[in-house]
CSV table of C-alpha atoms and ligand atoms in Angstrom, one decimal:
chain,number,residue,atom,x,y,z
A,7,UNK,CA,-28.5,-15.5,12.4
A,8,UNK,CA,-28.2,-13.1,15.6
A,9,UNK,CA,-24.8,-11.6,15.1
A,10,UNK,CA,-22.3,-13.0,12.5
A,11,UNK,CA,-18.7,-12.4,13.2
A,12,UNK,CA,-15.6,-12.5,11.8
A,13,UNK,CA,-12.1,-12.5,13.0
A,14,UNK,CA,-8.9,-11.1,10.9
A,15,UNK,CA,-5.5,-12.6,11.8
A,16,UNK,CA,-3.5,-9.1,11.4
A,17,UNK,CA,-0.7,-9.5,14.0
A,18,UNK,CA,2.2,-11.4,12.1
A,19,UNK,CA,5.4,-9.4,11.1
A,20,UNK,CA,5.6,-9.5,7.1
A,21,UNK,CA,9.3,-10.1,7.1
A,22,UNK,CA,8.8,-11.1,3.5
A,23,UNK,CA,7.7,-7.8,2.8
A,24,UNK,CA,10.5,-5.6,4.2
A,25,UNK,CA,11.4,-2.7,4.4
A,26,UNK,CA,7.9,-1.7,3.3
A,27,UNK,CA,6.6,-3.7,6.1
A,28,UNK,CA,8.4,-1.9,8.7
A,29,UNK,CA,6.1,0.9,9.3
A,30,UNK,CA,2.7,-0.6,8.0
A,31,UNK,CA,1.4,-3.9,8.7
A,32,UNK,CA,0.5,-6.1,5.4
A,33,UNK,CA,-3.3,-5.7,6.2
A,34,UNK,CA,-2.7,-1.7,5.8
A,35,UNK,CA,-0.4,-2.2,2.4
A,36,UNK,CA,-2.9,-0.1,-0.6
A,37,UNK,CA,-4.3,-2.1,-3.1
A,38,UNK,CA,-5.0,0.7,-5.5
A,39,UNK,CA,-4.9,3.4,-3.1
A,40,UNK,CA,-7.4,1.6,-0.7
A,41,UNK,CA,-5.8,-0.1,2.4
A,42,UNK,CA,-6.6,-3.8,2.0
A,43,UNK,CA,-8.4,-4.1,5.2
A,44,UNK,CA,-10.8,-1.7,3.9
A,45,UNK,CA,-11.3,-4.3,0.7
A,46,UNK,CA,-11.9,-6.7,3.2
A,47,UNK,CA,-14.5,-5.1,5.4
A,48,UNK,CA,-16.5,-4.0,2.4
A,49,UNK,CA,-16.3,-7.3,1.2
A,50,UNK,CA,-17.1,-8.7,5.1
A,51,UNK,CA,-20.0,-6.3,5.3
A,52,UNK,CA,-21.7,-7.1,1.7
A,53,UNK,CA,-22.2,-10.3,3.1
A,54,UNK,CA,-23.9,-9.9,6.2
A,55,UNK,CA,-21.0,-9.9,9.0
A,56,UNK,CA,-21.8,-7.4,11.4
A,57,UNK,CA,-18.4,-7.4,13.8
A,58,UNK,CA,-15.2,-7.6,12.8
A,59,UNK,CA,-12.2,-8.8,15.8
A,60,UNK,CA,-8.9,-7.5,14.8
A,61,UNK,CA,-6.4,-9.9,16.0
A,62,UNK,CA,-3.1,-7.8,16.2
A,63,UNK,CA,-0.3,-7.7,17.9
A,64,UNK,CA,0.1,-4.0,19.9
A,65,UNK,CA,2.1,-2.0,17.2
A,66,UNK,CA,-0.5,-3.1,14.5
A,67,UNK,CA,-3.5,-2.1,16.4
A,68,UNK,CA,-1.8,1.4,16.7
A,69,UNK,CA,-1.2,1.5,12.7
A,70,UNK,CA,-5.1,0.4,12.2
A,71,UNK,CA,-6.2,3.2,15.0
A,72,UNK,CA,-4.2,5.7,13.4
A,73,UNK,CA,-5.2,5.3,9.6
A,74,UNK,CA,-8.9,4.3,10.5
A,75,UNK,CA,-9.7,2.1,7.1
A,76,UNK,CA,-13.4,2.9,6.3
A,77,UNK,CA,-15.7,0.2,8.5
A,78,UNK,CA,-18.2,-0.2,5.9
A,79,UNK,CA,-20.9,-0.3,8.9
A,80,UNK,CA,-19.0,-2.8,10.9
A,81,UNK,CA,-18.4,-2.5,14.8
A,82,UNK,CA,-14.8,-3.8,15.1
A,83,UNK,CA,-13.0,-4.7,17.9
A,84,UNK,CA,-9.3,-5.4,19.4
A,85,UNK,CA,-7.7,-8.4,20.7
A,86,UNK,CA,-4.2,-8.0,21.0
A,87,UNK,CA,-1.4,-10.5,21.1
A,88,UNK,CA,0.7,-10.4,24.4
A,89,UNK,CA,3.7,-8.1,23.9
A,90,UNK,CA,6.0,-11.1,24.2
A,91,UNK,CA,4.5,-13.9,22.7
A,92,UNK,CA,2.7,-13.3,19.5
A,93,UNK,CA,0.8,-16.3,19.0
A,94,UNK,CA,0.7,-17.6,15.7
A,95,UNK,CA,-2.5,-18.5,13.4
A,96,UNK,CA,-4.6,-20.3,16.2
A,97,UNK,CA,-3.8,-18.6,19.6
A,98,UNK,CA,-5.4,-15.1,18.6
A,99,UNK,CA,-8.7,-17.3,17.8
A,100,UNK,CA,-8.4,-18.6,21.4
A,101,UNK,CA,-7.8,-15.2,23.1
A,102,UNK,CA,-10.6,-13.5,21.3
A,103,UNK,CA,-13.2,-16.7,22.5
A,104,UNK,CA,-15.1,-14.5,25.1
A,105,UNK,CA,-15.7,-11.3,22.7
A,106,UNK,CA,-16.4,-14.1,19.9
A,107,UNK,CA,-18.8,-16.1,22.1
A,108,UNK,CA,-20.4,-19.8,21.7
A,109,UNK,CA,-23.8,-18.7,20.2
A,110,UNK,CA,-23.0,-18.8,16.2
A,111,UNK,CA,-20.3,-20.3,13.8
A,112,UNK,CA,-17.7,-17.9,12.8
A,113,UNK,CA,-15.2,-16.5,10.3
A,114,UNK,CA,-11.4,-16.0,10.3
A,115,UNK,CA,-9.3,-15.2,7.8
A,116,UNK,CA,-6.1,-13.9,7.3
A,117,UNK,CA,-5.5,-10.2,7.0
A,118,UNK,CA,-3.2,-10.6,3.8
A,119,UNK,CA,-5.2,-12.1,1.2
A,120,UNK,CA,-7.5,-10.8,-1.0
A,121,UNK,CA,-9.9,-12.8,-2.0
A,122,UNK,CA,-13.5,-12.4,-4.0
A,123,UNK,CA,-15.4,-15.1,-2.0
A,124,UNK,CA,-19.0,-15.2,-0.8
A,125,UNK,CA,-18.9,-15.5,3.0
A,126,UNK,CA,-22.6,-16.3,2.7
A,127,UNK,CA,-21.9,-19.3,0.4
A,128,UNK,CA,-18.8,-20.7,3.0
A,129,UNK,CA,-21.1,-20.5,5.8
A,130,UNK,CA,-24.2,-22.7,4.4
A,131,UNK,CA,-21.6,-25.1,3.7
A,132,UNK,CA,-20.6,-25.4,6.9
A,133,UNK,CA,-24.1,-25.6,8.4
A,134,UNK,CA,-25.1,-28.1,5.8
A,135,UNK,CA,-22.0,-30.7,6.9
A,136,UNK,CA,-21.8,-30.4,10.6
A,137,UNK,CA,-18.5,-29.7,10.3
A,138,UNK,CA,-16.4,-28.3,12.9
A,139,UNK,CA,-14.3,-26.6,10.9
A,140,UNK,CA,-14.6,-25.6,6.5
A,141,UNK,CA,-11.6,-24.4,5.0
A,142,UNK,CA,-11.9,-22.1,2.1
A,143,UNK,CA,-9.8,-24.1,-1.2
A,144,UNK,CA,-9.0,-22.2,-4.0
A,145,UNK,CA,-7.4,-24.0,-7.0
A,146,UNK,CA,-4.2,-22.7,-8.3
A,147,UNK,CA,-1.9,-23.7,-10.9
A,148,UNK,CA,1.3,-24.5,-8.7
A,149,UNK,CA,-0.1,-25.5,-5.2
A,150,UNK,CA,3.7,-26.5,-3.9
A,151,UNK,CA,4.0,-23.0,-2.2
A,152,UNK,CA,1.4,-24.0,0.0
A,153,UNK,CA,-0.5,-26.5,2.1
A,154,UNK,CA,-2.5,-28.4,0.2
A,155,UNK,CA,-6.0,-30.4,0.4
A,156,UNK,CA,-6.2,-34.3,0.0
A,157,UNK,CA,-10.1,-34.3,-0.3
A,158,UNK,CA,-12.9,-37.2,0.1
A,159,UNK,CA,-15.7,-37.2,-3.0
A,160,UNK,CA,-17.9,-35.7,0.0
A,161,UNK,CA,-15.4,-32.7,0.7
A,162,UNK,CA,-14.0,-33.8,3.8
A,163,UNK,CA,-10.6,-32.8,4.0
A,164,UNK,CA,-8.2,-36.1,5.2
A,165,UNK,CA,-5.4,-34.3,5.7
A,166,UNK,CA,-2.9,-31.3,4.2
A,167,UNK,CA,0.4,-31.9,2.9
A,168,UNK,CA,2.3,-28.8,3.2
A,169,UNK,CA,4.7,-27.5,0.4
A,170,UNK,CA,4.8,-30.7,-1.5
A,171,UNK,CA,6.6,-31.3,-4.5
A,172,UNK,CA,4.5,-31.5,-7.6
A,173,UNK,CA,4.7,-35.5,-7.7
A,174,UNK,CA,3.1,-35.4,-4.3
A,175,UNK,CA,0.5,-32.8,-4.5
A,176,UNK,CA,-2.9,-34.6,-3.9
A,177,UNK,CA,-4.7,-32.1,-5.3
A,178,UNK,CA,-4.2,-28.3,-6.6
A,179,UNK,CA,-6.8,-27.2,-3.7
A,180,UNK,CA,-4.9,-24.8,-1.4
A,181,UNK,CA,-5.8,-23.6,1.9
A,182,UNK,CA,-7.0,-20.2,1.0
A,183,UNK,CA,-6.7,-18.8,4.1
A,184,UNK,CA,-10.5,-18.1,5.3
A,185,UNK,CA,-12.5,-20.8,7.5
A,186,UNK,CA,-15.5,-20.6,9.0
A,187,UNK,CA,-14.9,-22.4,12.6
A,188,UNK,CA,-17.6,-23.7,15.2
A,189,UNK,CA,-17.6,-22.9,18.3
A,190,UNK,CA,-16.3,-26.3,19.8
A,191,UNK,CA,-13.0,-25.6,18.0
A,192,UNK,CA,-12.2,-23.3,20.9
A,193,UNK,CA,-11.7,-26.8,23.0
A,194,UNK,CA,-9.2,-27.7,20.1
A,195,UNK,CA,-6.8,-24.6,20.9
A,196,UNK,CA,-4.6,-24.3,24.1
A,197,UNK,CA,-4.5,-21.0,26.0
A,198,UNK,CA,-2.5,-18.5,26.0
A,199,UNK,CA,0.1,-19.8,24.3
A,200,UNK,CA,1.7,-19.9,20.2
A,201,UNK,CA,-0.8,-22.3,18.1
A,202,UNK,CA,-0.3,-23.0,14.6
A,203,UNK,CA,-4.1,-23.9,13.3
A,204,UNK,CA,-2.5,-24.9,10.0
A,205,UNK,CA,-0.1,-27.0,11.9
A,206,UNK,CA,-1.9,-28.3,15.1
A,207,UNK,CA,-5.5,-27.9,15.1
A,208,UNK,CA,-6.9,-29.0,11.5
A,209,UNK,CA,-4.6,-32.6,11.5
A,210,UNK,CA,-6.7,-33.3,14.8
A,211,UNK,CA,-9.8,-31.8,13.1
A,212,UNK,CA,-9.3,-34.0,10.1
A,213,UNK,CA,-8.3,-37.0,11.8
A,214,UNK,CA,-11.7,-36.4,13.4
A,215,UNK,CA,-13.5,-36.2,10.2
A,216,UNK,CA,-15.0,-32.9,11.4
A,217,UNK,CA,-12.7,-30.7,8.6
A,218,UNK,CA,-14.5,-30.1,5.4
A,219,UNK,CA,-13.1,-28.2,2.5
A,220,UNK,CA,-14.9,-25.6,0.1
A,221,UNK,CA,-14.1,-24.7,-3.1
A,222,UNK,CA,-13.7,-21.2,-3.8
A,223,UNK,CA,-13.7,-20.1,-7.9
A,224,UNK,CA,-13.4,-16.1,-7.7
A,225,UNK,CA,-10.1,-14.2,-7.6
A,226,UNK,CA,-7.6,-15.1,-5.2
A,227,UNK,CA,-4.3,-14.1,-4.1
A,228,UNK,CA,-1.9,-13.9,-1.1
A,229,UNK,CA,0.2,-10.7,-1.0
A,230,UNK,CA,3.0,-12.1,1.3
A,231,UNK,CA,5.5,-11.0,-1.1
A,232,UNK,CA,6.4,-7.5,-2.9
A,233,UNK,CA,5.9,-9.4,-6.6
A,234,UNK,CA,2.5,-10.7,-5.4
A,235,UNK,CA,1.5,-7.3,-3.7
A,236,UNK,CA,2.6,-5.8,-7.1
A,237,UNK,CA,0.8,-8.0,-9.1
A,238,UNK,CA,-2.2,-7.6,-7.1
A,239,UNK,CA,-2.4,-3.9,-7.2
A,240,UNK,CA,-2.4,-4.9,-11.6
A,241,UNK,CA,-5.3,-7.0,-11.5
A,242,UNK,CA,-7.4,-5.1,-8.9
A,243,UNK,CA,-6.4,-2.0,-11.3
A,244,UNK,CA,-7.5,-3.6,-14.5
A,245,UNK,CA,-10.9,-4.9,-12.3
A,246,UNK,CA,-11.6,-2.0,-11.6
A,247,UNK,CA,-10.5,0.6,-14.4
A,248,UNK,CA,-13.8,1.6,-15.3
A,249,UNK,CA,-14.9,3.2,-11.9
A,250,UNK,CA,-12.0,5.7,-11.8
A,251,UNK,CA,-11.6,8.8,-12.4
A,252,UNK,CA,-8.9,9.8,-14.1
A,253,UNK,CA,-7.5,12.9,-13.6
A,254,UNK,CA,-7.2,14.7,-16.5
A,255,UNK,CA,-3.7,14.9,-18.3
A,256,UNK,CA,-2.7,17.9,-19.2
A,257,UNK,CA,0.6,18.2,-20.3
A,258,UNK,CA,1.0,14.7,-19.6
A,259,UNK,CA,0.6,11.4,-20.7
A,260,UNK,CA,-1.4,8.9,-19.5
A,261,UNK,CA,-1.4,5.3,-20.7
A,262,UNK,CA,-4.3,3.3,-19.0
A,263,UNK,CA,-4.8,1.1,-16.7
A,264,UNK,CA,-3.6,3.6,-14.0
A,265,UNK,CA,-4.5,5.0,-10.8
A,266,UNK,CA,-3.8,8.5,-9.8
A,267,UNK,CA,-5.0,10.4,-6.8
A,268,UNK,CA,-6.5,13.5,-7.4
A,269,UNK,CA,-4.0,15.8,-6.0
A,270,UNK,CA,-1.2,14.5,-7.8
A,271,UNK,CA,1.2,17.2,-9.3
A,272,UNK,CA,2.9,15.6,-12.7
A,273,UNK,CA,5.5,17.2,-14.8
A,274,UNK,CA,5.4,18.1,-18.7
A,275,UNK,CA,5.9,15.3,-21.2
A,276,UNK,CA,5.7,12.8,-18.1
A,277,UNK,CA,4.4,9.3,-19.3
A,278,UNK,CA,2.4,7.8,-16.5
A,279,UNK,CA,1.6,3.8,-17.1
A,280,UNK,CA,0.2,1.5,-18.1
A,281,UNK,CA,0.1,0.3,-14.7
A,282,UNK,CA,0.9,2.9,-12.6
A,283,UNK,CA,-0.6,3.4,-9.0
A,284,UNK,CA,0.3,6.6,-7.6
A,285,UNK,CA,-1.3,7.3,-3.6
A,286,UNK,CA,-2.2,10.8,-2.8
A,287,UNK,CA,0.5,14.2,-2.9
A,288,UNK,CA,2.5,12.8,-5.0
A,289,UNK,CA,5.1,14.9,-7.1
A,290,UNK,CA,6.4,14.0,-10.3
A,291,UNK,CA,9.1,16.3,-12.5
A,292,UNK,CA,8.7,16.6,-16.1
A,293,UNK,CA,9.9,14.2,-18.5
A,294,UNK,CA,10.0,11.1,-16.5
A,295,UNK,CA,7.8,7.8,-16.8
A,296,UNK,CA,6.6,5.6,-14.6
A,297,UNK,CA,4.9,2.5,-15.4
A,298,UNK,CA,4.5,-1.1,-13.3
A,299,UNK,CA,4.9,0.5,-10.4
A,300,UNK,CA,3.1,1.0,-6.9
A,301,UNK,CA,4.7,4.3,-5.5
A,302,UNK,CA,3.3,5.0,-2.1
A,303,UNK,CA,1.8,8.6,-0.8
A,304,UNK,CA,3.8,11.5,-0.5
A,305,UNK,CA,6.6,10.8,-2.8
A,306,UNK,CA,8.5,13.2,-4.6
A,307,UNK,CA,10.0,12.2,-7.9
A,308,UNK,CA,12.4,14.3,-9.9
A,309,UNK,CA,12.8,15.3,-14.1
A,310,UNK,CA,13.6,12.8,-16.4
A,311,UNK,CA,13.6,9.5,-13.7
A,312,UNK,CA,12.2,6.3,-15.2
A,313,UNK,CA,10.2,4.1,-12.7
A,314,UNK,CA,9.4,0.6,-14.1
A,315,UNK,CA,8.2,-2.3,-11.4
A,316,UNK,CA,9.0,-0.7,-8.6
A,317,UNK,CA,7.6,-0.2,-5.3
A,318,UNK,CA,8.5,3.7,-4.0
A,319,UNK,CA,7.8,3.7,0.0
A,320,UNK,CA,5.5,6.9,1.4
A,321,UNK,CA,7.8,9.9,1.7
A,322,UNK,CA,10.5,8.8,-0.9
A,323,UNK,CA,12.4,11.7,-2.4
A,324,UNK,CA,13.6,10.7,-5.8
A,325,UNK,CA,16.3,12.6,-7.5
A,326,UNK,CA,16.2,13.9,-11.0
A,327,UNK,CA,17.3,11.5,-14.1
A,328,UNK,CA,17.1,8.4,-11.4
A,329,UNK,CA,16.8,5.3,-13.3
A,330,UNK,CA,14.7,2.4,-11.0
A,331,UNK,CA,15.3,-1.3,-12.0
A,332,UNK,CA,12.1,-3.6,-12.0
A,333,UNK,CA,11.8,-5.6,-8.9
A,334,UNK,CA,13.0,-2.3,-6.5
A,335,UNK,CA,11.8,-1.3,-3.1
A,336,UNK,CA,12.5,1.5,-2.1
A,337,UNK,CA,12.0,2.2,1.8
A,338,UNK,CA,9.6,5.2,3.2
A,339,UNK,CA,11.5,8.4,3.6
A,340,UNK,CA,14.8,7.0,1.2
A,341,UNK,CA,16.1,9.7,-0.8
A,342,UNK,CA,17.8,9.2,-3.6
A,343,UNK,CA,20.2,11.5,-5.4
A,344,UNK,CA,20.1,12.9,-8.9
A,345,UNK,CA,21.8,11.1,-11.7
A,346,UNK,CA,21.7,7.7,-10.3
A,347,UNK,CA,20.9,4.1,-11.3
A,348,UNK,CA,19.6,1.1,-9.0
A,349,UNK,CA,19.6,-1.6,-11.5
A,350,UNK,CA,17.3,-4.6,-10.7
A,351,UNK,CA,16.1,-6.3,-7.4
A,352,UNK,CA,17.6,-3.2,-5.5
A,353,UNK,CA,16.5,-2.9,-1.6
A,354,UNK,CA,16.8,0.8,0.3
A,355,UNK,CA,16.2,0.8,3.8
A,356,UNK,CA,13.6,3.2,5.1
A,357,UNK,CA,15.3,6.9,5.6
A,358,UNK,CA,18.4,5.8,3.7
A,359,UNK,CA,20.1,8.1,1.5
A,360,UNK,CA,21.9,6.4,-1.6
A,361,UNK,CA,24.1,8.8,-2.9
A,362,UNK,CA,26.0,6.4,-5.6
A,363,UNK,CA,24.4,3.5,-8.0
A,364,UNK,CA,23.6,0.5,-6.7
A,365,UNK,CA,24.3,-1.9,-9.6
A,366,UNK,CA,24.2,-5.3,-7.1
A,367,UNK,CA,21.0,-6.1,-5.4
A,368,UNK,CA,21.9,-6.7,-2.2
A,369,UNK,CA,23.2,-4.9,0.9
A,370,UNK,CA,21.9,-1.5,0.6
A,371,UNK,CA,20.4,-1.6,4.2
B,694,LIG,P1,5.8,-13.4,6.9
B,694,LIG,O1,6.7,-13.1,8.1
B,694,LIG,O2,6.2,-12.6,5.7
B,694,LIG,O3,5.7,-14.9,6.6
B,694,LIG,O4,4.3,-12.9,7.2
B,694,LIG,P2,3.4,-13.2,8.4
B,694,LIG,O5,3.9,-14.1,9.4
B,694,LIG,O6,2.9,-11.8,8.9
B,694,LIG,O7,2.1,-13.8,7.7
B,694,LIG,P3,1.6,-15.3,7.5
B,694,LIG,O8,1.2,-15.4,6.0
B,694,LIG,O9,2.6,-16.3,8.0
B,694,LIG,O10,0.3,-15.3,8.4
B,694,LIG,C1,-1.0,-15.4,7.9
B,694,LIG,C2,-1.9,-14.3,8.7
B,694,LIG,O11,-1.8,-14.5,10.1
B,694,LIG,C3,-1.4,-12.9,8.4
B,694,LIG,O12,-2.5,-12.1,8.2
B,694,LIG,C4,-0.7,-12.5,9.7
B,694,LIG,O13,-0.8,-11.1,10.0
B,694,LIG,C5,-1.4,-13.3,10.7
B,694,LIG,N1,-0.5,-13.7,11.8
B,694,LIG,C6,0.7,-14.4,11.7
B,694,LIG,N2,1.3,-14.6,12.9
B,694,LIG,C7,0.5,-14.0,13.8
B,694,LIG,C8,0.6,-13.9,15.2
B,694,LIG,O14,1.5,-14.3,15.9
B,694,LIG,N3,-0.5,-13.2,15.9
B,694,LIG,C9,-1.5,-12.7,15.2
B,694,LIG,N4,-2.5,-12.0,15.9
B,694,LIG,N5,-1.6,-12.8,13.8
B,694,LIG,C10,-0.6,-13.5,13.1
């Protein structure tokens, strides 16, 4: 193999993930302090890809630039989405044909899963079928959020019903997001124009008989949503426990698994986790706990607040004796002020200042 490359869809807009999403893309969110694009070059570059094509749309290719994940050795490269048309799931793979070339088969996957796969393993698949197209499957309990696989005993994929109802799932095999794709799939995808490869390329594929499916068995998991990016951030945390370093409580409490970076400034008699991700200069008061909860770099949190499955956006000045329901986002640079509650589900808007309780989830934008 000359030159194996993959491409990562980055360029869609996370609405589901707002307000957080409105100044990072979802490929940049931290899975335990790391950006998950970094978790996925790593990953990428363990298994012998050697260029990575960042499929973006302009803003996101200025959020990459600026933060600069760690390449793990990879060379990477732009193709960005015109300003007014982003185009979808298939179109970037048709703008980026020239700097992908015809010479090899090829990866794409999206840039908002993260996913312990072997790459290796997809791609010998692929080569063994003569497929022009193997999806990635990966079994989960409910598939009816997603599309789903009706396979043949020899893996080809006959079609995908999309968000069935459990009566009419074929199968619990989901599309997990990463294909490997032949060149001749190029001919499949109109230029220049929105395609949906979920939507408009594989039916064609599969009707062809050239789209094979290949089950994946390692972790898996999507996070298009701000309980999914939460409970991600738990199980890469618990994973990976025993290669931190904790920092070391002093006056504190520290109730494991958490993540802390080093230059973390924490109160007396503050109880930090279990759970607990906290990104670099962060301040926390005395007294307060904090468990469940993702809280973003740079945030300031006062005495006596307690934090519990929340997600605190970069910049967030909390008041002292705040009380922060599970479920929460609070949007970068919010400020909250002292002696408040925002009971469950709450939603600040980035720079917002709340200066009463919020006791009803919605409308705080
Ligand atoms: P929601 O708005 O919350 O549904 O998220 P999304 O549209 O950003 O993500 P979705 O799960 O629908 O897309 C799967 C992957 O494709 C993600 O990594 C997106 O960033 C990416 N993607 C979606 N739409 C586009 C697009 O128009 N252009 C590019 N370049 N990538 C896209």
């Amino acid at each position: 193999m000359t030159c194996l490359k993959a491409l990562i869809l980055a360029g869609g807009f996370a609405t589901r993930l707002r307000p957080l999403s409105c100044s990072r893309p979802k490929t940049l969110f931290p899975i335990v302090n790391k950006p998950l694009l970094e978790w996925i070059f790593q990953r990428l570059a363990n298994d012998g890809v050697t260029e990575a094509i960042m499929a973006t749309n302009a803003l996101t290719q200025f959020y990459i630039k600026q933060q600069a994940p760690s390449k793990h050795g990879l060379k990477i490269k732009f193709s960005v989405d015109p300003a007014k048309t982003p185009l979808g799931t298939g179109g970037p793979i048709k703008k980026a044909e020239k700097l992908i070339g015809h010479d090899e088969p090829f990866i794409v996957l999206n840039g908002d899963i993260f996913a312990d796969l072997s790459y290796r393993e997809l791609i010998s698949a692929h080569n063994k079928t003569g497929a022009l197209a193997t999806i990635a499957l990966c079994k989960v309990e409910d598939p009816c959020r997603y599309g789903v696989a009706e396979l043949s005993e020899d893996n080809h994929i006959k079609r995908f019903i999309e968000k069935p109802t459990i009566d009419k799932a074929p199968s619990n095999l989901i599309n997990a997001g990463v294909y490997v794709l032949s060149p001749k799939v190029f001919d499949y995808i109109p230029a220049k124009k929105p395609v949906s490869i979920e939507r408009e390329v594989f039916p064609r594929l599969a009707e062809e008989g050239k789209l094979f499916g290949h089950r994946i068995n390692g972790l898996w998991i999507d996070i298009g949503k701000p309980g999914e990016f939460l409970q991600t951030n738990k199980i890469i945390l618990d994973a990976e426990a025993k290669n931190l370093k904790l920092k070391r409580a002093k006056n504190f409490e520290l109730k494991t698994p958490v993540a802390i970076e080093k230059d973390a400034m924490i109160g007396e008699n503050s109880v930090i986790g279990p759970y607990a991700i906290l990104g670099k200069n962060i301040t926390v008061g005395k007294n307060s706990q904090i468990s469940n909860s993702v809280i973003f770099p740079y945030v300031e949190i006062g005495e006596a607040c307690q934090i519990e499955g929340a997600l605190i956006g970069e910049g967030a000045k909390i008041g002292k004796h705040v009380k922060i329901g599970s479920g929460c986002i609070i949007g970068d640079l919010a400020k909250i002020k002292d002696n408040l509650t925002l009971s469950e589900g709450v939603t600040v808007c980035p720079a917002k200042e709340v200066t009463e309780n919020i006791l009803n989830p919605k409308g705080n934008c």
